[in-house]
Tab-separated table of C-alpha atoms in Angstrom:
chain	number	residue	atom	x	y	z
A	7	MET	CA	81.338	90.758	112.095
A	8	ILE	CA	83.978	91.343	109.422
A	9	LYS	CA	85.179	94.890	108.794
A	10	VAL	CA	86.841	95.671	105.458
A	11	LEU	CA	88.882	98.622	104.267
A	12	ILE	CA	88.495	99.243	100.532
A	13	ALA	CA	91.181	101.267	98.726
A	14	GLU	CA	89.762	101.992	95.281
A	15	ASP	CA	89.663	105.140	93.143
A	16	ASN	CA	87.390	103.922	90.331
A	17	ILE	CA	83.883	104.966	91.363
A	18	THR	CA	82.079	102.277	89.343
A	19	LYS	CA	84.284	99.493	90.668
A	20	LEU	CA	83.983	100.856	94.220
A	21	GLU	CA	80.186	100.976	94.020
A	22	ASN	CA	80.103	97.400	92.691
A	23	ILE	CA	82.324	96.188	95.549
A	24	LYS	CA	80.173	98.028	98.108
A	25	LYS	CA	77.032	96.457	96.647
A	26	VAL	CA	78.468	92.943	97.114
A	27	LEU	CA	79.477	93.711	100.718
A	28	ASP	CA	76.132	95.397	101.496
A	29	GLU	CA	74.224	92.336	100.257
A	30	LYS	CA	76.110	90.205	102.793
A	31	GLY	CA	75.907	92.737	105.628
A	32	ILE	CA	79.680	93.225	105.713
A	33	LEU	CA	80.918	96.447	107.306
A	34	TYR	CA	83.384	98.525	105.306
A	35	ASN	CA	85.082	101.853	104.969
A	36	SER	CA	86.520	103.161	101.709
A	37	LYS	CA	89.428	105.372	100.737
A	38	SER	CA	90.351	106.563	97.269
A	39	THR	CA	94.043	107.450	97.584
A	40	TYR	CA	97.275	105.844	98.721
A	41	SER	CA	97.747	108.408	101.493
A	42	GLU	CA	94.190	108.034	102.845
A	43	CYS	CA	94.520	104.257	102.876
A	44	TRP	CA	97.887	104.294	104.610
A	45	ASN	CA	96.743	106.851	107.208
A	46	GLU	CA	93.688	104.707	107.966
A	47	LEU	CA	95.817	101.582	108.406
A	48	SER	CA	98.694	103.019	110.354
A	49	PHE	CA	97.528	106.093	112.244
A	50	ASP	CA	93.767	105.951	112.748
A	51	ASN	CA	93.900	102.716	114.759
A	52	GLU	CA	90.881	101.237	113.029
A	53	ASP	CA	90.626	97.478	113.343
A	54	TYR	CA	90.062	95.897	109.955
A	55	ASP	CA	89.848	92.208	109.191
A	56	THR	CA	90.959	92.596	105.599
A	57	LEU	CA	91.951	95.096	102.937
A	58	ILE	CA	90.552	95.180	99.395
A	59	LEU	CA	93.278	97.022	97.530
A	60	ASP	CA	93.496	98.370	93.997
A	61	MET	CA	96.980	98.101	92.476
A	62	SER	CA	96.797	101.603	90.953
A	63	LEU	CA	95.815	104.504	93.186
A	64	PRO	CA	96.586	108.203	93.174
A	65	ARG	CA	98.921	109.172	95.994
A	66	PHE	CA	96.756	112.183	96.903
A	67	LYS	CA	93.384	113.637	95.842
A	68	ASN	CA	93.213	115.117	92.336
A	69	GLU	CA	96.302	113.277	91.084
A	70	THR	CA	96.527	110.604	88.435
A	71	ALA	CA	96.853	107.029	89.607
A	72	TYR	CA	100.300	105.745	90.462
A	73	LYS	CA	100.751	102.338	88.814
A	74	PHE	CA	102.037	100.403	91.833
A	75	ALA	CA	100.591	102.295	94.769
A	76	GLY	CA	98.858	99.103	95.932
A	77	TYR	CA	102.129	97.199	95.829
A	78	ASP	CA	103.804	99.989	97.832
A	79	ILE	CA	101.095	99.688	100.487
A	80	LEU	CA	101.757	95.932	100.699
A	81	ARG	CA	105.462	96.549	101.202
A	82	ARG	CA	104.748	99.101	103.936
A	83	LEU	CA	102.397	96.664	105.680
A	84	ALA	CA	105.189	94.091	105.761
A	85	TYR	CA	107.775	96.641	106.900
A	86	GLU	CA	105.542	97.901	109.706
A	87	GLY	CA	104.577	94.374	110.766
A	88	ILE	CA	100.885	94.949	110.097
A	89	LYS	CA	99.415	91.504	109.476
A	90	LEU	CA	96.284	91.974	107.452
A	91	PRO	CA	94.792	89.638	104.836
A	92	VAL	CA	94.700	91.426	101.472
A	93	ILE	CA	92.637	91.098	98.315
A	94	LEU	CA	94.290	92.836	95.380
A	95	ILE	CA	91.601	93.771	92.888
A	96	THR	CA	92.591	94.677	89.368
A	97	GLY	CA	91.323	94.782	85.821
A	98	HIS	CA	94.785	93.974	84.482
A	99	VAL	CA	96.052	90.503	83.615
A	100	GLN	CA	99.740	91.380	83.615
A	101	PHE	CA	102.045	93.905	85.233
A	102	THR	CA	105.452	95.158	84.167
A	103	ILE	CA	107.940	95.547	86.994
A	104	ASP	CA	111.516	96.580	86.185
A	105	LYS	CA	110.881	95.883	82.485
A	106	LYS	CA	109.803	92.298	83.171
A	107	ILE	CA	106.215	91.137	82.567
A	108	TYR	CA	104.468	89.252	85.385
A	109	ASN	CA	101.073	87.561	85.306
A	110	LEU	CA	98.778	87.749	88.331
A	111	ASP	CA	99.935	84.424	89.844
A	112	ASP	CA	103.563	85.549	89.634
A	113	ILE	CA	102.675	88.761	91.442
A	114	VAL	CA	101.051	86.806	94.295
A	115	LYS	CA	104.107	84.541	94.645
A	116	MET	CA	106.445	87.549	94.632
A	117	ILE	CA	104.396	89.336	97.295
A	118	GLU	CA	104.155	86.260	99.528
A	119	LYS	CA	107.894	85.584	99.228
A	120	ASP	CA	109.365	89.080	99.266
A	121	ASP	CA	106.860	90.981	101.349
A	122	LYS	CA	105.781	88.257	103.757
A	123	ILE	CA	102.062	88.918	103.311
A	124	GLN	CA	100.584	85.757	104.776
A	125	LYS	CA	97.130	85.731	103.217
A	126	ILE	CA	96.708	87.349	99.842
A	127	ASP	CA	94.631	86.811	96.754
A	128	ILE	CA	94.404	88.656	93.456
A	129	VAL	CA	90.935	89.082	92.039
A	130	LYS	CA	90.528	89.857	88.347
A	131	TYR	CA	87.769	92.456	88.122
A	132	ASP	CA	85.536	92.960	85.110
A	133	ASN	CA	82.075	94.388	84.544
A	134	ILE	CA	80.728	91.312	82.761
A	135	SER	CA	81.563	88.337	84.966
A	136	LYS	CA	80.442	87.771	88.542
A	137	SER	CA	83.427	85.544	89.362
A	138	TRP	CA	85.223	88.472	91.048
A	139	GLN	CA	82.295	88.774	93.462
A	140	TYR	CA	82.498	85.097	94.407
A	141	SER	CA	86.276	85.367	94.812
A	142	ILE	CA	85.909	88.257	97.263
A	143	LEU	CA	83.182	86.498	99.258
A	144	ASN	CA	85.165	83.234	99.370
A	145	PHE	CA	88.239	85.090	100.602
A	146	LEU	CA	86.236	86.900	103.278
A	147	GLY	CA	84.678	83.582	104.307
A	148	SER	CA	88.137	82.035	104.652
A	149	ILE	CA	89.372	84.705	107.049
A	150	LYS	CA	86.467	84.115	109.429
A	151	GLU	CA	87.632	80.543	109.970
C-alpha cells in the first residue's frame, strides 16, 4: 500500500487531491506549512512512498506563503540524503528564479541536475481539467513498479 505525504496550504486544492487519493484507496497524511512538512519527513520517522509538494507554502502557521518553500524542501531532501519520489503540484506555468524565467520543464531539469532528486514530476493543477489527477495517479503507479 502506498503512503503519501501531501504538503499543500490551499484548502480547495488539498481537498481535491485527497478526493483523488481516497477514490483509489491510497493512504496519505497532509501538512500545510514548510516546517510541518520538514518535521514529518526528517524527525517523525514516518515512512512515505512519495511526497506531493506545493511550490509555495508558508513557513509556519498564519504566515503568507513563501514562493519557493517547496524548492527549499527539495534541496533539503537532497542534502540530507532522503530519497523520496516527489510530485510538485502548482497552478503556475513559469517561475522566476534569480531574475530569470523558467518554465515547468526547466524547473524539473534543474532539480534533477542540481538537487539529485531521482524521481520527480511537475503537475500543472487547475480546477477545470482532470489531467492533473491522471498525472498524479500515473506517477504513483510508476513508483509501485
